[in-house]
mmCIF file of C-alpha atoms in Angstrom:
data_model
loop_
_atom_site.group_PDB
_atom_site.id
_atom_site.type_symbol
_atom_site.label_atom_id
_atom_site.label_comp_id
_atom_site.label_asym_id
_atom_site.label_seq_id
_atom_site.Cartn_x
_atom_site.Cartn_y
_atom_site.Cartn_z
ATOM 1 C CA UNK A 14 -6.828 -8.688 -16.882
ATOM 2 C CA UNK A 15 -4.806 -7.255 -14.253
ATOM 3 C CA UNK A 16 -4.506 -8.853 -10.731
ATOM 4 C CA UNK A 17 -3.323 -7.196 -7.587
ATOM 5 C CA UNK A 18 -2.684 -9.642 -4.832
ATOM 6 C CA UNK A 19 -1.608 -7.861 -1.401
ATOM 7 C CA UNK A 20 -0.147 -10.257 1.863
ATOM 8 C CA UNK A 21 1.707 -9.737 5.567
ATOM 9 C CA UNK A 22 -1.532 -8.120 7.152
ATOM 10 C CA UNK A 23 -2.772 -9.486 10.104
ATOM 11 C CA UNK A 24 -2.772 -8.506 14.070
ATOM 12 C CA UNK A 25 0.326 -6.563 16.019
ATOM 13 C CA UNK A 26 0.537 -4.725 18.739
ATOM 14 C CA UNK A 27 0.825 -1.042 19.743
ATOM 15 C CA UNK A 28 4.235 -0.032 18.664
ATOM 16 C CA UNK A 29 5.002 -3.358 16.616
ATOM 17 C CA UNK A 30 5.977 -3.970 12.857
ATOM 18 C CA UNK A 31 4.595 -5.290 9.889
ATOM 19 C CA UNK A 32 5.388 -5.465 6.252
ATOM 20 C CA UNK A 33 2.739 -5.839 3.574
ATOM 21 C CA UNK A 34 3.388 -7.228 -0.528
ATOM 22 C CA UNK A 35 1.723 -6.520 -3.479
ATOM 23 C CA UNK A 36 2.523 -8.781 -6.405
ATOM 24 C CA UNK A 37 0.847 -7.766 -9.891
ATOM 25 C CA UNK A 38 0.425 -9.741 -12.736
ATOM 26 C CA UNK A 39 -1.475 -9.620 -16.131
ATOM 27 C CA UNK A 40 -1.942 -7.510 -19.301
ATOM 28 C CA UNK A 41 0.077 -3.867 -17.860
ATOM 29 C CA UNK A 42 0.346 -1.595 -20.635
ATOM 30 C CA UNK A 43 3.268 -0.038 -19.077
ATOM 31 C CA UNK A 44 3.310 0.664 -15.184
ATOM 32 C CA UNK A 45 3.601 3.978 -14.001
ATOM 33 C CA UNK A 46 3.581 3.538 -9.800
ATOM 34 C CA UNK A 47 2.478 1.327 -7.652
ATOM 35 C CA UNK A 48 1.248 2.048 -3.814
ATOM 36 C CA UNK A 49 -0.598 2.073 -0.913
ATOM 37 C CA UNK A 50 -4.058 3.010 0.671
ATOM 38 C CA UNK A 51 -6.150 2.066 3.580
ATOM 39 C CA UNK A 52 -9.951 2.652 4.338
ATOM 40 C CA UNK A 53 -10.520 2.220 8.300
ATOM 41 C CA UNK A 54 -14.138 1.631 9.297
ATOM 42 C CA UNK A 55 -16.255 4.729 8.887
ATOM 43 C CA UNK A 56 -13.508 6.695 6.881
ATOM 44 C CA UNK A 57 -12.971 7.384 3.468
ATOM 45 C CA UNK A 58 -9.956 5.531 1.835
ATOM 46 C CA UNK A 59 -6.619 7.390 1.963
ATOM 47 C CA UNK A 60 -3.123 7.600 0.631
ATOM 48 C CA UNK A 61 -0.697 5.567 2.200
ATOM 49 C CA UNK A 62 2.695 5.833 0.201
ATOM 50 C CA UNK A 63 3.146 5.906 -3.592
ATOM 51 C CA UNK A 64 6.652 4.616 -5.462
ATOM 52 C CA UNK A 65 6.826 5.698 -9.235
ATOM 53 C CA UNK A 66 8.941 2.714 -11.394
ATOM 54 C CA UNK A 67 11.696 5.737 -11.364
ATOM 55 C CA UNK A 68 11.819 5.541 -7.533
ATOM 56 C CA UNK A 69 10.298 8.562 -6.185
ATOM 57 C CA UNK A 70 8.007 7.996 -3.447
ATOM 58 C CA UNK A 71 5.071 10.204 -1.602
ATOM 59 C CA UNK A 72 4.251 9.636 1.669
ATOM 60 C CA UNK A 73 0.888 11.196 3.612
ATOM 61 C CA UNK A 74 2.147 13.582 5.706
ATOM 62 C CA UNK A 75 1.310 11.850 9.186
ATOM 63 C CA UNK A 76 3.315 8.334 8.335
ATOM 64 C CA UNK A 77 6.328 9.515 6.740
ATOM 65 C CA UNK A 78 9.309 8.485 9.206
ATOM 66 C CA UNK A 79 7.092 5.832 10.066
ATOM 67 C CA UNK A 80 5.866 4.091 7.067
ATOM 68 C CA UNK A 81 8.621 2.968 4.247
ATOM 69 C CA UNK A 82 7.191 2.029 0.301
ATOM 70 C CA UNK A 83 10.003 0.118 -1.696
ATOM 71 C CA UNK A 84 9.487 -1.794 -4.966
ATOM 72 C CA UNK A 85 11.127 -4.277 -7.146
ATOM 73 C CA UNK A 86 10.198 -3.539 -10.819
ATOM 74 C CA UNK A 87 11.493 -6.564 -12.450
ATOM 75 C CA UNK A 88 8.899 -8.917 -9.751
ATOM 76 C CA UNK A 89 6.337 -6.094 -9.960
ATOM 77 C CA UNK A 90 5.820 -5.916 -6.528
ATOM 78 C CA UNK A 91 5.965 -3.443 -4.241
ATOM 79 C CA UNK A 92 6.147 -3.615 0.004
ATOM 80 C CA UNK A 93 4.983 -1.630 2.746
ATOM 81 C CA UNK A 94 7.566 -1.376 5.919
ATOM 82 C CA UNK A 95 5.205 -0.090 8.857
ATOM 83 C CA UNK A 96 6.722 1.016 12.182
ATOM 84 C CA UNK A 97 6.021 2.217 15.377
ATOM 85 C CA UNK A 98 2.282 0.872 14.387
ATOM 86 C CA UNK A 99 -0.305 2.936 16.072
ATOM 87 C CA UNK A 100 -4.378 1.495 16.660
ATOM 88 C CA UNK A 101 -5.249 4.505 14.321
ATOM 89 C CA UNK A 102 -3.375 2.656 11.795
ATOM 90 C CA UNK A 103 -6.120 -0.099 12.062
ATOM 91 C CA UNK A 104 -7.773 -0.218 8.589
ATOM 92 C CA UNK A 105 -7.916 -2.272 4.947
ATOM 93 C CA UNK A 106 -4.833 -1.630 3.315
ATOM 94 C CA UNK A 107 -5.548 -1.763 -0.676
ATOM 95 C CA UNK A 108 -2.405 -2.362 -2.973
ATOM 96 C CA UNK A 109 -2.932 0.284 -6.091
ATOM 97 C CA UNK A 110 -0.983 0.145 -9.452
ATOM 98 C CA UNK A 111 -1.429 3.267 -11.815
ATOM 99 C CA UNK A 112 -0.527 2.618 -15.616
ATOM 100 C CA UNK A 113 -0.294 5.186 -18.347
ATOM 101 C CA UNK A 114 -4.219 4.944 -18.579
ATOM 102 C CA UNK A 115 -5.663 2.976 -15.589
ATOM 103 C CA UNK A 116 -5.956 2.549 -11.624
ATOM 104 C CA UNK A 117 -5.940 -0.932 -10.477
ATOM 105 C CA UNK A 118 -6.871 -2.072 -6.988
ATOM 106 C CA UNK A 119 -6.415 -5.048 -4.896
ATOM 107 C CA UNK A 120 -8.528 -6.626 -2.736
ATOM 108 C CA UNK A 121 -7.288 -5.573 0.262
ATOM 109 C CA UNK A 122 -5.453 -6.816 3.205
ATOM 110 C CA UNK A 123 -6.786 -6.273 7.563
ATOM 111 C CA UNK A 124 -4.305 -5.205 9.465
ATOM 112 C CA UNK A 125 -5.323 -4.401 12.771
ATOM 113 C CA UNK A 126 -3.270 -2.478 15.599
ATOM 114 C CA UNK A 127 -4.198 -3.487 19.603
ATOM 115 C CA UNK A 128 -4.103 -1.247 21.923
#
């Protein structure tokens, strides 16, 4: 069993900062990236920002400069920086950890951006 467990959402305002965790734990067969992605009400869940356990990241075009993924593979966690937070960036953010053979998802974490 593989548990996801995201934290650091929560309310900020236009412009603010947060940073979100994702600590995973259990039976990995070998981890291939971790990252994020966020479902806002009405939308279809999205790509956020992927980290590989190499380092190389991908970032959805519209939050790069703005968003920052980092990782620490010997905690298996990985963090979301988020800047300059914008109410369109109001949504569920879901912690996701691909291994050589599975997708694993969180349970998600509200962060919500006032206007």
């Amino acid at each position: 069993q593989v548990q996801l467990v995201e934290s650091g959402g929560g309310l900020v305002q236009y412009g603010g900062s947060m940073r979100l965790s994702c600590a995973a734990s259990g039976s990995i067969f070998g981890i291939y990236a971790m990252g994020w992605y966020r479902q806002a009400p009405g939308k279809q869940r999205e790509l956020v920002a992927t980290i590989t356990n190499g380092g190389s990241t991908n970032y959805a075009d519209s939050l790069k400069g703005r968003f920052t993924i980092s990782g620490d593979n010997a905690k298996n966690t990985v963090y979301l920086q988020m800047n300059s937070l914008k109410p369109e960036d109001t949504a569920v953010y879901y912690c996701n950890l691909q291994s050589y053979n599975n997708y694993y998802w969180g349970q998600g974490t509200q962060v919500t951006v006032s206007s």
